[in-house]
XYZ file of C-alpha atoms in Angstrom:
415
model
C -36.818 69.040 93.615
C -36.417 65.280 93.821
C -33.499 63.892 93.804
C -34.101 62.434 90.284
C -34.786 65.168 88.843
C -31.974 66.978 90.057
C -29.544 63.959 88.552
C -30.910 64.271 85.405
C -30.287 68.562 85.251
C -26.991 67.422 86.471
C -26.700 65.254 83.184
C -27.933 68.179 81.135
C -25.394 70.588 82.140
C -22.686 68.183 81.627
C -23.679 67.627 77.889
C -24.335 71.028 77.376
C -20.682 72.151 79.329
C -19.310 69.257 76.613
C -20.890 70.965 73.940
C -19.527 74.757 74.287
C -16.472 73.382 75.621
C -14.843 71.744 73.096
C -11.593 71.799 75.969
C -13.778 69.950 78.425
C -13.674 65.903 78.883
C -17.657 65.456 79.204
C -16.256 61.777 80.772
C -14.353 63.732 83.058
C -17.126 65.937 84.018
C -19.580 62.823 84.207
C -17.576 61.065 86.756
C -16.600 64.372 89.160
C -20.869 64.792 89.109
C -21.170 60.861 89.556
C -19.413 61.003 92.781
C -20.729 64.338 93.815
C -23.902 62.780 93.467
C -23.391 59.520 94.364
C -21.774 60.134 97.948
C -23.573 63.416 98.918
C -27.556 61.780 98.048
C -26.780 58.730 98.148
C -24.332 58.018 100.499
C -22.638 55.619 98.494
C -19.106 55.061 99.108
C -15.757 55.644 96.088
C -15.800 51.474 95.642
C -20.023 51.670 95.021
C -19.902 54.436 92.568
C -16.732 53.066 90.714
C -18.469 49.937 90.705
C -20.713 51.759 87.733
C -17.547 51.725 85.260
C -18.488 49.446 82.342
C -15.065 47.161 82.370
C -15.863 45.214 79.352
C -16.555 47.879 77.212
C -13.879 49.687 78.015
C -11.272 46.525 77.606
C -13.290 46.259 74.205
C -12.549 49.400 72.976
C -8.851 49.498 74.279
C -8.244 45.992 72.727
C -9.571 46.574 69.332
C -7.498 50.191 69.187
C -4.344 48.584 70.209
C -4.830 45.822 67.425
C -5.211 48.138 64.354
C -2.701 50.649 66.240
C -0.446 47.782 65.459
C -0.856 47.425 62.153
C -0.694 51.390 61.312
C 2.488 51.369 63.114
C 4.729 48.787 60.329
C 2.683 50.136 57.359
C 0.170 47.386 56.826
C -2.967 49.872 56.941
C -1.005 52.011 54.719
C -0.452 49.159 52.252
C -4.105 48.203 52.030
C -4.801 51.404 51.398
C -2.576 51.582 48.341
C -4.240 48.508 47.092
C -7.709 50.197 47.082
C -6.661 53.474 45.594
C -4.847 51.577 42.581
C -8.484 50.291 41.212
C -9.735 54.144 40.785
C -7.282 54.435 38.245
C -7.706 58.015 38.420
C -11.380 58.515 37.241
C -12.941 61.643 38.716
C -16.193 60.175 38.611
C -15.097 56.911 40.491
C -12.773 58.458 42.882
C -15.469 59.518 45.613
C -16.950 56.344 45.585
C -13.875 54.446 45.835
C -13.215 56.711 49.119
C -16.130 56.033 50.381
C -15.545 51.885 49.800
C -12.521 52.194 51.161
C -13.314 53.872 54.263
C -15.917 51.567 54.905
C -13.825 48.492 54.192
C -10.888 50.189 56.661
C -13.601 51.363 59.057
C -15.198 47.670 59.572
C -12.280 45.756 59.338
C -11.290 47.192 62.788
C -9.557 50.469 62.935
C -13.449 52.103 62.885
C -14.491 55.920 61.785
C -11.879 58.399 63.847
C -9.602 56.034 62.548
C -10.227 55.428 58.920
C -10.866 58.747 58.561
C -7.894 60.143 60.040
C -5.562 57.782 57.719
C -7.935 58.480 54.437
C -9.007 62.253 54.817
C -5.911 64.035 54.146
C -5.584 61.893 50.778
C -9.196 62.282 49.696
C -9.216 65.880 49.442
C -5.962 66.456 48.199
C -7.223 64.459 45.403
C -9.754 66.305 44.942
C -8.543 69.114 44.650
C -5.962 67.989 42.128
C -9.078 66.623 40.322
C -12.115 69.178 40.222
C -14.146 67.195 42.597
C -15.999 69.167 44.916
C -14.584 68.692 48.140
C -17.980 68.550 50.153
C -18.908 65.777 48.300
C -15.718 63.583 49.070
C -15.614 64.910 52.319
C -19.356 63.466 53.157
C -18.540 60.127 51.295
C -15.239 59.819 53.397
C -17.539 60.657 56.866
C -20.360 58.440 55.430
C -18.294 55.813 54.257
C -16.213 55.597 57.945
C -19.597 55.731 59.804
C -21.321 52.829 57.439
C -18.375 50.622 58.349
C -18.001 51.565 62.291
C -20.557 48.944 63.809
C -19.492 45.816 62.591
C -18.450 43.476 65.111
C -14.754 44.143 64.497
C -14.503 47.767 64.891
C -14.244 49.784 68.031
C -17.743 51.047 67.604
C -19.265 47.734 66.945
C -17.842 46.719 69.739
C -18.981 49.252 72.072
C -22.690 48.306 70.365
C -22.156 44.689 71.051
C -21.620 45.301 74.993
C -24.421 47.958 75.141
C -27.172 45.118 73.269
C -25.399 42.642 75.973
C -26.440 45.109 78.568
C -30.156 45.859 77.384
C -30.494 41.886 77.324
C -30.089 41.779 73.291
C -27.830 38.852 73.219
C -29.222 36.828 69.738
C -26.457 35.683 68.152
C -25.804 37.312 64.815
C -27.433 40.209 66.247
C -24.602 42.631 66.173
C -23.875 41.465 62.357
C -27.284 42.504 61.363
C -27.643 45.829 63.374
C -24.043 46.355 61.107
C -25.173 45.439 58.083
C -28.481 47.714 58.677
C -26.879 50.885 59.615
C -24.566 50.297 56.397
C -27.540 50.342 54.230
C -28.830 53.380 55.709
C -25.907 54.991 55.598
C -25.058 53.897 52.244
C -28.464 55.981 51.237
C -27.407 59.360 52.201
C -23.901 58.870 50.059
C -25.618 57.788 47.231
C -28.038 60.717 47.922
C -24.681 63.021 48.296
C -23.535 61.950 44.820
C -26.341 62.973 43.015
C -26.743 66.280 44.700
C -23.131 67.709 44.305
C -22.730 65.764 40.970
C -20.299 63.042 41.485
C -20.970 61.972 37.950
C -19.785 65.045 36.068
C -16.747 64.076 34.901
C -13.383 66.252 36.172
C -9.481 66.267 35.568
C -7.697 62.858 35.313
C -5.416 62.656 38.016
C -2.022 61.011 37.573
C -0.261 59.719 40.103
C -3.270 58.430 42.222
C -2.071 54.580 42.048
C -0.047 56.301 45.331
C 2.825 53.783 44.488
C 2.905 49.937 43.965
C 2.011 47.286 46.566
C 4.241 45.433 48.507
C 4.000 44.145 51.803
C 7.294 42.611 53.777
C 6.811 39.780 55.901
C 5.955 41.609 59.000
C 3.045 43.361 57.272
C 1.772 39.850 55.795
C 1.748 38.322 58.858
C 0.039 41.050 60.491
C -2.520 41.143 57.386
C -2.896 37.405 58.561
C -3.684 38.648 61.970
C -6.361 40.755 60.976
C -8.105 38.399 58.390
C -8.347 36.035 61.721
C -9.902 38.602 64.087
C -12.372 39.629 61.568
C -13.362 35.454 61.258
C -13.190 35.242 64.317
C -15.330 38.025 65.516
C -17.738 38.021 62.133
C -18.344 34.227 61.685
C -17.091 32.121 64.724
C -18.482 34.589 67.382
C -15.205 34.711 69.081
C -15.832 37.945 71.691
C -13.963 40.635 70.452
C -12.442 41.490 73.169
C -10.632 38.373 73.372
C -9.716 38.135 70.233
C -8.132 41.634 70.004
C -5.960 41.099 72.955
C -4.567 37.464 71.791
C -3.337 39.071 68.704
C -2.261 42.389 69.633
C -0.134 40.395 72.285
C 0.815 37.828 69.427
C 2.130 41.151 67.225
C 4.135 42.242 70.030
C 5.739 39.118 70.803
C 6.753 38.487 67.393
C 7.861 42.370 67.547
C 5.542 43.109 64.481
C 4.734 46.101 65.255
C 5.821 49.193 68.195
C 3.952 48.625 71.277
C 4.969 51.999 72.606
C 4.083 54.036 69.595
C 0.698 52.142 69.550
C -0.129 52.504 73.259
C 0.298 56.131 73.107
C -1.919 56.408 69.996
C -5.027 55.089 71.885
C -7.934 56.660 72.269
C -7.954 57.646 75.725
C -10.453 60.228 75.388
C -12.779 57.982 74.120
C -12.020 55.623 76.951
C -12.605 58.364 79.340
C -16.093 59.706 77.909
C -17.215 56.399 77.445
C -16.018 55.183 81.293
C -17.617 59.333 82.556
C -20.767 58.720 81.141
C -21.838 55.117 81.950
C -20.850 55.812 85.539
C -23.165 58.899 85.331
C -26.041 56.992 83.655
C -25.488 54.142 86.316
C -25.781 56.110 88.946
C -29.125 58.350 86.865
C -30.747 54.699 87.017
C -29.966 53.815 90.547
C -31.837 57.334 91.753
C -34.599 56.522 88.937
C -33.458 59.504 86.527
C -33.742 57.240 83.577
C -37.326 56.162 84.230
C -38.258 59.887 84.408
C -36.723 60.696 81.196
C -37.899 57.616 79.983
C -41.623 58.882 80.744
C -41.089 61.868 79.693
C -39.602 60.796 75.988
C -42.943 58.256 75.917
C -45.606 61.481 76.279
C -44.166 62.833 72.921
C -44.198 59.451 71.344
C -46.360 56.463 70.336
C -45.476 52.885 69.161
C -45.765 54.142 65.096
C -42.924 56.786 65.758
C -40.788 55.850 68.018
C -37.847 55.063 65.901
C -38.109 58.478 64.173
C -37.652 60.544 67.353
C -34.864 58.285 69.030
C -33.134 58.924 65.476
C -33.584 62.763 65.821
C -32.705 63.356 69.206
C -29.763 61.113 68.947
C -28.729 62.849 65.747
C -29.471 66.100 67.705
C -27.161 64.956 70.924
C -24.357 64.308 68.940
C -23.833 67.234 66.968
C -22.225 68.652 70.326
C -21.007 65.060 71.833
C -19.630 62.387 70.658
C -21.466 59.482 69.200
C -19.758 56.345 70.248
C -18.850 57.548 73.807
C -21.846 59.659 75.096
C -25.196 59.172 72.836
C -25.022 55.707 72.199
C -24.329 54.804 76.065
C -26.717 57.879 76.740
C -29.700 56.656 74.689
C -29.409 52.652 74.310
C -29.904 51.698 77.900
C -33.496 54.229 77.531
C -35.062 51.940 74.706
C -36.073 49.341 76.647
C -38.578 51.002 79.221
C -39.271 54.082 76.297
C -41.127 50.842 74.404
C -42.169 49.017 77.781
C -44.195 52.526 78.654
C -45.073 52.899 74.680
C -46.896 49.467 75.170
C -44.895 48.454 72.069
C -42.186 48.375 69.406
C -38.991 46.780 68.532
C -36.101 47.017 70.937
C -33.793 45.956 67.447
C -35.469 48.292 65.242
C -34.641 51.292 68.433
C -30.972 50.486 68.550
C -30.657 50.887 65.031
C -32.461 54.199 65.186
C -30.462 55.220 67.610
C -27.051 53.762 65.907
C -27.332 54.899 62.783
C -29.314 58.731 64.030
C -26.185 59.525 66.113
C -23.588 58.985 63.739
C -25.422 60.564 60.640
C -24.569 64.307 61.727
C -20.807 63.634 61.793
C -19.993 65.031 58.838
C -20.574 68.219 60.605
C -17.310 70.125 60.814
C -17.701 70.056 64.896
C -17.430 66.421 64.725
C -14.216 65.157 64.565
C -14.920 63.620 61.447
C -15.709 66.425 59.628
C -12.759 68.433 61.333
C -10.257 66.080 59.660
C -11.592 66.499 56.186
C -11.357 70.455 56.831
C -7.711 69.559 57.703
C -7.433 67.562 54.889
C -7.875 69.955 52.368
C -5.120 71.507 50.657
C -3.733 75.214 51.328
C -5.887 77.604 48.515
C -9.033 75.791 48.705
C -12.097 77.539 50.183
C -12.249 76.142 53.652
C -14.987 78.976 54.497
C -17.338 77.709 51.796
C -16.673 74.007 52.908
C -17.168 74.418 56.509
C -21.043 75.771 55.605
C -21.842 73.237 53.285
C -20.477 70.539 55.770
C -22.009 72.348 58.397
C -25.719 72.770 57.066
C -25.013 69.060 55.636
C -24.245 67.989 59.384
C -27.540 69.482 60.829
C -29.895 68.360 58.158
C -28.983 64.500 58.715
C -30.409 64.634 62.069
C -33.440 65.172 60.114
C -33.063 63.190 57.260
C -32.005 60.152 59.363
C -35.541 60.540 61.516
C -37.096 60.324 58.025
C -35.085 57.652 56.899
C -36.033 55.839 60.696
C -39.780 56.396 60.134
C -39.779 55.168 56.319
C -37.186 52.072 56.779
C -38.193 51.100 60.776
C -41.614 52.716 61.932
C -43.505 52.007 58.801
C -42.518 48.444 58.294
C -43.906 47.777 61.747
């Protein structure tokens, strides 16, 4: 067995270990077999194999958290909420739609999926419940809605994105804008689709109450509103890097003491930070041994230039129902596109990023995505959480089919 091959089992048991052990850091895993490998085949020494760890994306990712972290912690995410939920006005018909706005507005202005979800979900289906919506559909527009919004520019996912194009040599300005604005569209497709099925536009019980209050933000929240109106500029239309701009102002918030740096800093995503830092150190090392190119040619026999899209959207969609999307398919399967086309003879490095994007977040509605696990948590004590988790469930595993059809209609075809 060469020792490529073996590299690349190596990688395979560590996703699949992630994947029936929900307990298990794969990042954690990921690094323990990067040095295994890297000092018993190669040789390499601890300061070569660290040397894999992706610094800048990391920094992005802790940067952009710690902003929005912030803001949750004086109430200003909380406010803009309010402000959103005050235009449904209490129509049934409206209300899942206005979730799913809202998450993507919340998602994209920074905070991203896990984040808008976790502030949103527990609102959404109490609602409705209190309302006679069915609470698959709101669930799916509240996962949709989070996942349409996670790749702009401004959000921890879009940032991750934004490092992994830099990486693959995809450095175009605009370029992260447009990938966002794509993957919204597609995503925006399946909610739509969603609505119809589970008939968002039978009309249910008027809900009082769902103003949630009136709006009012003190001066700390205004200022930190401020704050975030000038990162999203920044990072949207002056190209300011995002992980600049996150730091400046989540060090401007603390000085001013807008917000509790404490509270925030423990808040972080750390296990994000650790399965994104696990795996890239893993793949580094997978290239240096030539792993990649073998999985590479191996992807490439089962392809061709007219389909490649299609199958990097259902194997991505496929990976993440067991991993997560952000920190182990995307750094997983975006640094594979560019020798998967080179050995194709052809396609669009732009169009296989977006496959790949938009493919590995569609199946988070899933309830084994965290996503989908804080909808079930959201909904209120009676409610049939058995019936939910199946519908959510078979939902979850049909995207990663859908979104290959949606990749072949929207990026093979057009080719």
């Amino acid at each position: 067995m060469t020792p490529a091959l073996l590299a690349l089992l190596a990688l395979i048991v560590v996703l699949v270990l992630g994947a029936v052990r929900p307990d298990l850091n794969v990042g954690v895993l990921a690094t323990a077999v990067a040095f295994g490998l890297g000092m018993g085949l190669l040789g390499l020494g601890v300061a070569e194999v660290s040397a894999f760890l992706p610094a800048q994306l990391l920094l992005t990712v802790v940067g952009i958290a710690l902003l929005f972290e912030l803001a949750r912690s004086n109430g200003t995410l909380d406010q803009i909420t309010r402000a959103v939920l005050r235009l449904a006005r209490g129509n049934s018909r409206v209300l899942p739609l206005v979730f799913f706005l809202l998450t993507f507005a919340l998602s994209a202005l920074g905070p991203g999926n896990i984040a808008a979800t976790a502030l949103l979900a527990p609102v959404a289906m109490g609602i409705a419940a209190r309302a006679g919506i069915n609470p698959t559909l709101m669930a799916i527009l509240v996962c949709t809605g989070a996942n349409a919004g996670t790749f702009s520019p401004a959000a921890v996912t879009g940032g991750i994105n934004a490092a992994l194009l830099q990486r693959i040599g995809l450095e175009e300005p605009g370029l992260p804008v447009r990938i966002f604005l794509a993957v919204a569209a597609i995503q925006s497709v399946t909610a739509l689709l969603a609505y119809a099925l589970f008939g968002g536009y039978r009309v249910g019980r008027p809900v009082e109450g769902v103003s949630v209050g009136r709006v009012a933000l003190n001066p700390a929240q205004r200022l930190t509103l401020g704050a975030i109106g000038l990162f999203v500029l920044g990072v949207m239309v002056l190209n300011v890097p995002p992980v600049a701009g996150a730091f400046v102002l989540a060090a401007l918030l603390t000085l001013l003491k807008l917000g509790d740096l404490e509270q925030s800093m423990r808040q972080l995503p750390w296990s994000v930070v650790m399965l994104i830092g696990g795996i890239s150190i893993l793949m580094g090392l997978l290239e240096r041994l030539g792993s990649l190119e073998l999985l590479t040619s191996l992807l490439a026999r089962y392809s061709s230039p007219d389909t490649v899209n299609a199958l990097l959207a259902l194997l991505s969609g496929l990976a993440s129902v067991g991993s997560s999307s952000s920190g182990v398919v995307m750094p997983l399967m975006v640094p594979l596109a560019p020798e998967l086309l080179e050995k194709l003879g052809g396609g669009d490095l732009v169009r296989a990023v977006v496959a790949i994007d938009f493919g590995s977040h569609m199946v988070d509605v899933s309830p084994l995505s965290t996503l989908g696990a804080l909808c079930m948590a959201g909904l209120p004590e009676g409610a049939d959480r058995s019936r939910l988790f199946r519908q959510m469930l078979l939902w979850g595993f049909s995207m990663a089919f859908v979104g290959a059809l949606l990749a072949f209609v929207f990026l093979d075809l057009p080719q």
